[in-house]
PDB file of C-alpha atoms in Angstrom:
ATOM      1  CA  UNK A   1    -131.696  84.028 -52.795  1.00  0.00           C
ATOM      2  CA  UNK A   2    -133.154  83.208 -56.140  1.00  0.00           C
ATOM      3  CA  UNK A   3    -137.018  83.461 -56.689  1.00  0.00           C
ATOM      4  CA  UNK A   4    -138.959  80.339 -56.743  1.00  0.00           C
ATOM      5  CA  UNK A   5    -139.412  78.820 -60.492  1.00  0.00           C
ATOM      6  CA  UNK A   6    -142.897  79.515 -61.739  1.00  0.00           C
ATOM      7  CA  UNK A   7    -145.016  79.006 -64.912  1.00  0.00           C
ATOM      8  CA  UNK A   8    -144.847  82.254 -67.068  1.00  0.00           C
ATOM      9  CA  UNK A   9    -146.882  84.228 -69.487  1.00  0.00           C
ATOM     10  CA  UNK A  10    -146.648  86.485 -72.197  1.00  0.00           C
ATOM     11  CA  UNK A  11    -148.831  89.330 -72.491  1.00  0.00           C
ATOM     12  CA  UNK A  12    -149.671  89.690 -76.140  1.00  0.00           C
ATOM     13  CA  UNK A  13    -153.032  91.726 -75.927  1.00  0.00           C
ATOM     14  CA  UNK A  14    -154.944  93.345 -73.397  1.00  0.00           C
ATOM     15  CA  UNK A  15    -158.795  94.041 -73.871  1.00  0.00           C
ATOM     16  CA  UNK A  16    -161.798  95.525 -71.662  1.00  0.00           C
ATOM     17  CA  UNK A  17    -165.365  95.504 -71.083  1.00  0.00           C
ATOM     18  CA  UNK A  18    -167.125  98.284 -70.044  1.00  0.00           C
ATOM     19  CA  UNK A  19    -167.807  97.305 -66.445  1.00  0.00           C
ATOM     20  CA  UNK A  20    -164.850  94.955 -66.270  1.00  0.00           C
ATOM     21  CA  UNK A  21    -164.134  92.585 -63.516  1.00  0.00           C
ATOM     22  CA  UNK A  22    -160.926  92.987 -61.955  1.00  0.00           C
ATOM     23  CA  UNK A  23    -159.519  89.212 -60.499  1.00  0.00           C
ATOM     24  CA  UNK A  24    -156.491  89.529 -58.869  1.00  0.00           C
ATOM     25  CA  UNK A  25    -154.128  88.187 -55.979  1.00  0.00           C
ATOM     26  CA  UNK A  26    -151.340  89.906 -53.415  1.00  0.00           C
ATOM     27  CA  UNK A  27    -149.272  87.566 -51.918  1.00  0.00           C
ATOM     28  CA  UNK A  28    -146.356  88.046 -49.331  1.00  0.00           C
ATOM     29  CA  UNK A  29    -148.151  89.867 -46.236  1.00  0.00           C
ATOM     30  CA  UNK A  30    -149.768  87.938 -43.299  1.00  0.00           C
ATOM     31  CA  UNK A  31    -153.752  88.591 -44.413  1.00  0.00           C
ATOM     32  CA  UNK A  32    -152.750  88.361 -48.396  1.00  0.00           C
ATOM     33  CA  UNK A  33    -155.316  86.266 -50.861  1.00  0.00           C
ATOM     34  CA  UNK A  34    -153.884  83.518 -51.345  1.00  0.00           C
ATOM     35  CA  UNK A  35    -153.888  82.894 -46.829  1.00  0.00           C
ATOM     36  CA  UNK A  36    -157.517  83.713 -46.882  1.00  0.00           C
ATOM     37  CA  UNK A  37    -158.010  80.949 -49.175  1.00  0.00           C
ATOM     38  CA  UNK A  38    -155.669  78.468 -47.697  1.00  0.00           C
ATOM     39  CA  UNK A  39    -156.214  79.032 -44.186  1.00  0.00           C
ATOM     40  CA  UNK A  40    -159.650  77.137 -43.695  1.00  0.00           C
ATOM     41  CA  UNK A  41    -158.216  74.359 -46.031  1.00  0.00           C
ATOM     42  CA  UNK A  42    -155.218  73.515 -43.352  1.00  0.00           C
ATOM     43  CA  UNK A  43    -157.619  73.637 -40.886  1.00  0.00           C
ATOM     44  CA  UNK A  44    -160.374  71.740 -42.471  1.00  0.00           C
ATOM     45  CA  UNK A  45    -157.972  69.153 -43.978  1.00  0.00           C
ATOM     46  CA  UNK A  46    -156.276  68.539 -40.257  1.00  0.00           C
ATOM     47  CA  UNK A  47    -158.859  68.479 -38.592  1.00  0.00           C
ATOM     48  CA  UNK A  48    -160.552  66.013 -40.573  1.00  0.00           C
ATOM     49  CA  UNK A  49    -157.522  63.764 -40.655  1.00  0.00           C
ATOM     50  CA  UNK A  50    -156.724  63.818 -37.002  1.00  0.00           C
ATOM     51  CA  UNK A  51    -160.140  63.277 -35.860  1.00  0.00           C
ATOM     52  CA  UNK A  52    -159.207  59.694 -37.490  1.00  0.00           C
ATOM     53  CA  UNK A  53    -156.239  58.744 -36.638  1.00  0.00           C
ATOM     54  CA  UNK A  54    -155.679  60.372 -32.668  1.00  0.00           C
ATOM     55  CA  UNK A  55    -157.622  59.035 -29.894  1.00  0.00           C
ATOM     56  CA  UNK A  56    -158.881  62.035 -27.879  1.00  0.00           C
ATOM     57  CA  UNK A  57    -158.617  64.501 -30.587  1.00  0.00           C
ATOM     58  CA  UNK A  58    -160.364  68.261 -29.591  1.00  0.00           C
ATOM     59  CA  UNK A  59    -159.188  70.393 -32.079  1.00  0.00           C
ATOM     60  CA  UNK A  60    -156.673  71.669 -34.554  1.00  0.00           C
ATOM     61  CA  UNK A  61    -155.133  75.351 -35.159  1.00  0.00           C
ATOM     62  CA  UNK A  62    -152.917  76.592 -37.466  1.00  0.00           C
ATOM     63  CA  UNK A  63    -152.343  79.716 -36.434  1.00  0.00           C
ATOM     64  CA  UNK A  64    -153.000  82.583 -38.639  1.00  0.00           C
ATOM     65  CA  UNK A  65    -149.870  84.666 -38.786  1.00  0.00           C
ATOM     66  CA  UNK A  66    -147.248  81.450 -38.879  1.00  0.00           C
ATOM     67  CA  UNK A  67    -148.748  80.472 -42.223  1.00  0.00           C
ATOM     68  CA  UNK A  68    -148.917  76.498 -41.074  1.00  0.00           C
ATOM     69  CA  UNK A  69    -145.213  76.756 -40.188  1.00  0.00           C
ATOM     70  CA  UNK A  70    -146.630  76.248 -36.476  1.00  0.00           C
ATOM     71  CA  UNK A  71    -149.375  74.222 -36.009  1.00  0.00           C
ATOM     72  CA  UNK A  72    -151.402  73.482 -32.310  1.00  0.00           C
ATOM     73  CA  UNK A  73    -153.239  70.004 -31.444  1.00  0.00           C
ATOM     74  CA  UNK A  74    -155.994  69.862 -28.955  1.00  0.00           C
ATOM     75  CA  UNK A  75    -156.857  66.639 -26.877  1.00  0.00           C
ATOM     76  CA  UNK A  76    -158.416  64.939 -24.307  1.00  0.00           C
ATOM     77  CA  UNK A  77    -155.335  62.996 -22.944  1.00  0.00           C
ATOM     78  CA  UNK A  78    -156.550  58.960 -22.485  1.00  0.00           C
ATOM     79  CA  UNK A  79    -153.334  57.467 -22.597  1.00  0.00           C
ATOM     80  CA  UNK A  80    -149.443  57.568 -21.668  1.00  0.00           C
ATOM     81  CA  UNK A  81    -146.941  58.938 -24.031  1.00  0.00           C
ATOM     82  CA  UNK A  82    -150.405  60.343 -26.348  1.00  0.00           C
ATOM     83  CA  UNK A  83    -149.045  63.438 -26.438  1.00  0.00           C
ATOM     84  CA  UNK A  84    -146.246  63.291 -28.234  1.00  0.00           C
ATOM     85  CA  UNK A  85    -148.331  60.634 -30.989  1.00  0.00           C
ATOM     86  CA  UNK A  86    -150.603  63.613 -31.609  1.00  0.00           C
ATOM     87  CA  UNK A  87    -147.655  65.899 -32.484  1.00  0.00           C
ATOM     88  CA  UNK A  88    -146.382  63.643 -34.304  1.00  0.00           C
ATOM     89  CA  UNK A  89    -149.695  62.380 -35.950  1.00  0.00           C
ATOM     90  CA  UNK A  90    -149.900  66.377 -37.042  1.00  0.00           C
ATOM     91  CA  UNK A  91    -146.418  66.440 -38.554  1.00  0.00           C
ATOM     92  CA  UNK A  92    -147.333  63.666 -40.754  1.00  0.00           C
ATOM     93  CA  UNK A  93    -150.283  64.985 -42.740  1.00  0.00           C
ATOM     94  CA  UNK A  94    -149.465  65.591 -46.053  1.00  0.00           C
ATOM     95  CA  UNK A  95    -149.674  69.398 -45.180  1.00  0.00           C
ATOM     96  CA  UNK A  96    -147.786  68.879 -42.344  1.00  0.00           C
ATOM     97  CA  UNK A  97    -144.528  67.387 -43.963  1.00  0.00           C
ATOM     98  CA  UNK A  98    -145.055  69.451 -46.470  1.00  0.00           C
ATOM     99  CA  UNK A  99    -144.908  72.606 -44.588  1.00  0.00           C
ATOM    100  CA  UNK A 100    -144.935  72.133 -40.709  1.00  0.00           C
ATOM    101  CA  UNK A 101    -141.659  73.116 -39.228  1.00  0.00           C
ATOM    102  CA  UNK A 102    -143.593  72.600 -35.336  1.00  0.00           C
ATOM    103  CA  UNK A 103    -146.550  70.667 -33.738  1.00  0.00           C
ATOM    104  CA  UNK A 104    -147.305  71.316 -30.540  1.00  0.00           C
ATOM    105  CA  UNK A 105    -150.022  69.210 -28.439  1.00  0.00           C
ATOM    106  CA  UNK A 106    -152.020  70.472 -25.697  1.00  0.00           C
ATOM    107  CA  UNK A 107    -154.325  68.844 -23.100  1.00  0.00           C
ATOM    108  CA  UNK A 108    -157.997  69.879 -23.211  1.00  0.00           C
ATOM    109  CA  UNK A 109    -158.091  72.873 -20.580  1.00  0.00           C
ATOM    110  CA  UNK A 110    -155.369  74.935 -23.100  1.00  0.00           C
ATOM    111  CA  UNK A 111    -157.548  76.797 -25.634  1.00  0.00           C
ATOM    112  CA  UNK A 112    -155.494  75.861 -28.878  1.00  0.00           C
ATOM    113  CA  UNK A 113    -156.957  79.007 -30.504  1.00  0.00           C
ATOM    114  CA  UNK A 114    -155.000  81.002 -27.593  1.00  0.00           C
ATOM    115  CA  UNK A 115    -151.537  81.662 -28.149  1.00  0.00           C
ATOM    116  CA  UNK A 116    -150.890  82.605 -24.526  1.00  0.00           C
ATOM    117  CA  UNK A 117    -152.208  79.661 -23.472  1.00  0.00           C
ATOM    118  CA  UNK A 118    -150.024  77.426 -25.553  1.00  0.00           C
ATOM    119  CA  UNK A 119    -147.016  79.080 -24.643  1.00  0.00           C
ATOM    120  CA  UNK A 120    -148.098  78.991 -20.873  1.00  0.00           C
ATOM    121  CA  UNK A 121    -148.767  75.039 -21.414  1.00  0.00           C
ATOM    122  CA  UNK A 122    -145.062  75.345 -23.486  1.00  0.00           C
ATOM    123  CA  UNK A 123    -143.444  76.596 -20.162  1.00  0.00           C
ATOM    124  CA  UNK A 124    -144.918  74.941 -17.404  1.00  0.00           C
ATOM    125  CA  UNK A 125    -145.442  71.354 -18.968  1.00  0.00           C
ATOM    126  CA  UNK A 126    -142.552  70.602 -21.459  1.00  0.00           C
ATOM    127  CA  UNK A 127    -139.226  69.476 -20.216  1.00  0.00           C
ATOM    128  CA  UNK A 128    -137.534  69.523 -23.167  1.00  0.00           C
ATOM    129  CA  UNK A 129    -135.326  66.360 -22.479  1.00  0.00           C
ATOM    130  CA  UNK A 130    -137.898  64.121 -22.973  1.00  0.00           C
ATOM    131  CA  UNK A 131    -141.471  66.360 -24.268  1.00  0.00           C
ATOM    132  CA  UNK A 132    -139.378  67.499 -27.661  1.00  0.00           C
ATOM    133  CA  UNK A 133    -138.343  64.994 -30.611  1.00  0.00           C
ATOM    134  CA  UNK A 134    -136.195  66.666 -33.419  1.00  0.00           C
ATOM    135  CA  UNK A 135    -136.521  64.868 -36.756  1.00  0.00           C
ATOM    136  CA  UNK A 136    -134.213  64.863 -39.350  1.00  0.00           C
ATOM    137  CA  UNK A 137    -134.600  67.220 -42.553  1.00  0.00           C
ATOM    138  CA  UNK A 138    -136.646  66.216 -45.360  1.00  0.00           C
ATOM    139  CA  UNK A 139    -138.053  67.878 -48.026  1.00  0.00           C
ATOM    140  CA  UNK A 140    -140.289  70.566 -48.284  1.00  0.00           C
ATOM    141  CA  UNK A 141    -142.418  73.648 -49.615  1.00  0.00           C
ATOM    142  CA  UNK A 142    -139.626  75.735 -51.309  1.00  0.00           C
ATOM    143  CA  UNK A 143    -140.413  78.721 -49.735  1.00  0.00           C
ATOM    144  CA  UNK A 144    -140.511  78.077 -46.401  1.00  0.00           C
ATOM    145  CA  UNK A 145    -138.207  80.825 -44.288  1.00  0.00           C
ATOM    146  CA  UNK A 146    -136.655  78.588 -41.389  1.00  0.00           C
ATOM    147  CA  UNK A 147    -135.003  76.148 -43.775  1.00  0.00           C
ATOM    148  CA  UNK A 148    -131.846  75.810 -44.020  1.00  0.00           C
ATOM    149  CA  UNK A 149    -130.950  74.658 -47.557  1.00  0.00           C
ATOM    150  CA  UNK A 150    -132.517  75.300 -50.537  1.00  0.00           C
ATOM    151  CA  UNK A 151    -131.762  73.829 -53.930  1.00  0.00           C
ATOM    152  CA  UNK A 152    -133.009  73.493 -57.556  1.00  0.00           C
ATOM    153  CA  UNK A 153    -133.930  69.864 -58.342  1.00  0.00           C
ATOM    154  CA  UNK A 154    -133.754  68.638 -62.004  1.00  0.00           C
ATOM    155  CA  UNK A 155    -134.648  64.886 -61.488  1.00  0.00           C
ATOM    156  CA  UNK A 156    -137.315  62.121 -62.491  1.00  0.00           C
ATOM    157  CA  UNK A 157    -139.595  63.943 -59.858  1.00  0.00           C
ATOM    158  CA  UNK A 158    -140.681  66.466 -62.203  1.00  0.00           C
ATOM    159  CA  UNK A 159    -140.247  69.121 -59.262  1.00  0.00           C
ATOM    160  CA  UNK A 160    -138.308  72.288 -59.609  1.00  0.00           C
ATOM    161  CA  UNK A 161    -137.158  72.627 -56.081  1.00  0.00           C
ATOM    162  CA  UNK A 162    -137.154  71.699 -52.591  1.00  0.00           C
ATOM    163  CA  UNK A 163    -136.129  72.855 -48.956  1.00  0.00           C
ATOM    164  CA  UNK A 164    -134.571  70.675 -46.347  1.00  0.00           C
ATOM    165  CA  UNK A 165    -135.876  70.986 -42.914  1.00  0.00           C
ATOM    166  CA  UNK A 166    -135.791  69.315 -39.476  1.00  0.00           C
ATOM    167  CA  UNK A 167    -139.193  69.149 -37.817  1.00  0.00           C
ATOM    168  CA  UNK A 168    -140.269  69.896 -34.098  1.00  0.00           C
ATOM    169  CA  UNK A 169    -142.433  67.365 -32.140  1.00  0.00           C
ATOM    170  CA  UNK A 170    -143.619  68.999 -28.455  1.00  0.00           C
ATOM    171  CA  UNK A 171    -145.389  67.575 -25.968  1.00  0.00           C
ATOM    172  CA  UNK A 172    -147.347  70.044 -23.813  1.00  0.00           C
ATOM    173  CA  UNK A 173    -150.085  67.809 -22.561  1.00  0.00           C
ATOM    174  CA  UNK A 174    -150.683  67.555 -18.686  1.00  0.00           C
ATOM    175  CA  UNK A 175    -148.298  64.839 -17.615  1.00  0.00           C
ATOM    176  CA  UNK A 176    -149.552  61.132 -16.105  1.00  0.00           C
ATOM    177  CA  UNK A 177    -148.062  59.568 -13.304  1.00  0.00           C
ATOM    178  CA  UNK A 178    -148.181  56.209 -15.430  1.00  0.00           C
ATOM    179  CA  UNK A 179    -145.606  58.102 -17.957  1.00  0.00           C
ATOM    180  CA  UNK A 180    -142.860  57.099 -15.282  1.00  0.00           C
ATOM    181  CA  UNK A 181    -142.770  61.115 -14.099  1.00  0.00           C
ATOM    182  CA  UNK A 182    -144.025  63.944 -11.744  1.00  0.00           C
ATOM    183  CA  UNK A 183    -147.497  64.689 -12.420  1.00  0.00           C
ATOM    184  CA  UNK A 184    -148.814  67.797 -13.660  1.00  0.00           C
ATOM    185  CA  UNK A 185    -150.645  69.740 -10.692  1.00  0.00           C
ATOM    186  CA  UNK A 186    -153.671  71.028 -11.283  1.00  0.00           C
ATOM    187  CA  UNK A 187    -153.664  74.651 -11.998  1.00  0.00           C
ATOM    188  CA  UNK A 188    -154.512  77.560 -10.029  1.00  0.00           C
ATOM    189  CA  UNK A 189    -157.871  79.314 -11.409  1.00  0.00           C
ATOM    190  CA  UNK A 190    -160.446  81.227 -10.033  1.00  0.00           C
ATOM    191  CA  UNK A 191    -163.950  79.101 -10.061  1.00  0.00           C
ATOM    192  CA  UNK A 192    -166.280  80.685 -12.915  1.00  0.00           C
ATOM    193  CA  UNK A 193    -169.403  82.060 -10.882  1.00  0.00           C
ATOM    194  CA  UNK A 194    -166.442  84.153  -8.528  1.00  0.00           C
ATOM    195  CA  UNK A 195    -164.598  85.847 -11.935  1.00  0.00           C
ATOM    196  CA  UNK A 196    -167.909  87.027 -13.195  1.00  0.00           C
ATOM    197  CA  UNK A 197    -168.823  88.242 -10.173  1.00  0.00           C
ATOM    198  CA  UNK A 198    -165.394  90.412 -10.007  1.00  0.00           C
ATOM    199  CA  UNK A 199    -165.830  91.485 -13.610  1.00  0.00           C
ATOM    200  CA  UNK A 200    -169.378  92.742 -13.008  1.00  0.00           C
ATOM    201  CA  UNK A 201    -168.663  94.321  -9.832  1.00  0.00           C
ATOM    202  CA  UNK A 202    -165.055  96.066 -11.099  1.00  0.00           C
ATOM    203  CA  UNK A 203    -165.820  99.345 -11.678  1.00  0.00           C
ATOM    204  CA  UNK A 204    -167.379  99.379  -7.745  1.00  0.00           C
ATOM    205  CA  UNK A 205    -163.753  98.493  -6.147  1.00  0.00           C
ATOM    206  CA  UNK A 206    -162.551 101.583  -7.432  1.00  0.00           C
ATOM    207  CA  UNK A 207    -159.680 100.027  -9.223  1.00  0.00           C
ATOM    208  CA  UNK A 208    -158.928 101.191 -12.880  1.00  0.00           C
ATOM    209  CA  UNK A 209    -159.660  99.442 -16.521  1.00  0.00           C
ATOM    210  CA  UNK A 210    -162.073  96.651 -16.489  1.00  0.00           C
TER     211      UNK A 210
END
């Protein structure tokens, strides 16, 4: 696959200080400069823009290591069919068209910020007949590794080129009777007081780790 068109320079001198300063930035691995510095702006951005527009909203993730690819929406469930408007509501930031290939929503007792959890809420609440809306491909960030085309644009855009991808709406939210279904049950946890008391005590049962 060809590299992605960039600005270039030409190196015509190179100077140095005594005590120079050294600027520089690795891209390509999960913790590289250029994630550090764009991780808190997805999640500021989002969350900023969601906490307008979605009734209920908790929180927002963007989880570290799927580089905004994947991105998780937290809420407080007031209404039938809000699930799927939050996913959707995420996919349609300007960061998330631009680069979000999946939005999941989650109901308030799923820790967004827990990937366990989200796939637990993923298997147990979604039946993907009716919790999952596919969306046709549009354009988007060039690099992005799930696409499936990739092509050089030379129009009145001014852009150099684009990738065409579907997008992934999923609605993991605790289910309401009033959205014409089976309920979601309420899960099985232990109270809070009782797990801290086994945690404290482990070591006493005799049984290993903790």
């Amino acid at each position: 696959e060809e590299p992605m068109t960039l600005p270039q320079f030409h190196v015509t001198a190179i100077t140095h200080r005594k005590d120079p300063l050294y600027a520089t930035c690795i891209v390509g691995h999960a913790k590289n400069d250029g994630e550090v510095i764009r991780f808190p702006v997805i999640q500021a951005n989002n969350y900023n823009n969601l906490k307008r527009v979605v009734a209920g909203f908790r929180d927002f993730v963007a989880p570290w290591n799927t580089r905004g690819y994947k991105v998780v929406v937290q809420i407080d469930k007031r209404y039938p069919g809000w699930g799927m408007q939050a996913a959707l509501a995420a996919l349609s930031t300007s960061q998330g068209f631009a680069s979000t290939n999946k939005a999941i929503a989650v109901s308030e007792d799923i820790d967004p910020w827990d990937q366990d959890q989200v796939d637990w809420a993923i298997a147990t609440r979604v039946d993907p007949a009716i919790d999952v809306v596919i969306l046709p491909p549009a354009g988007v960030y060039p690099l992005n590794p799930a696409a499936s085309k990739r092509m050089a644009i030379d129009d009145e855009t001014g852009y150099t080129e684009f990738s065409f991808i579907g997008r992934m709406a999923i609605d993991a939210t605790k289910k309401l009777a009033s959205e014409n279904r089976r309920a979601t049950g309420t899960s099985v946890v232990p109270d809070y007081q009782s797990l801290e008391l086994v945690r404290k005590n482990w070591k006493s049962y005799g049984l290993p780790g903790g």
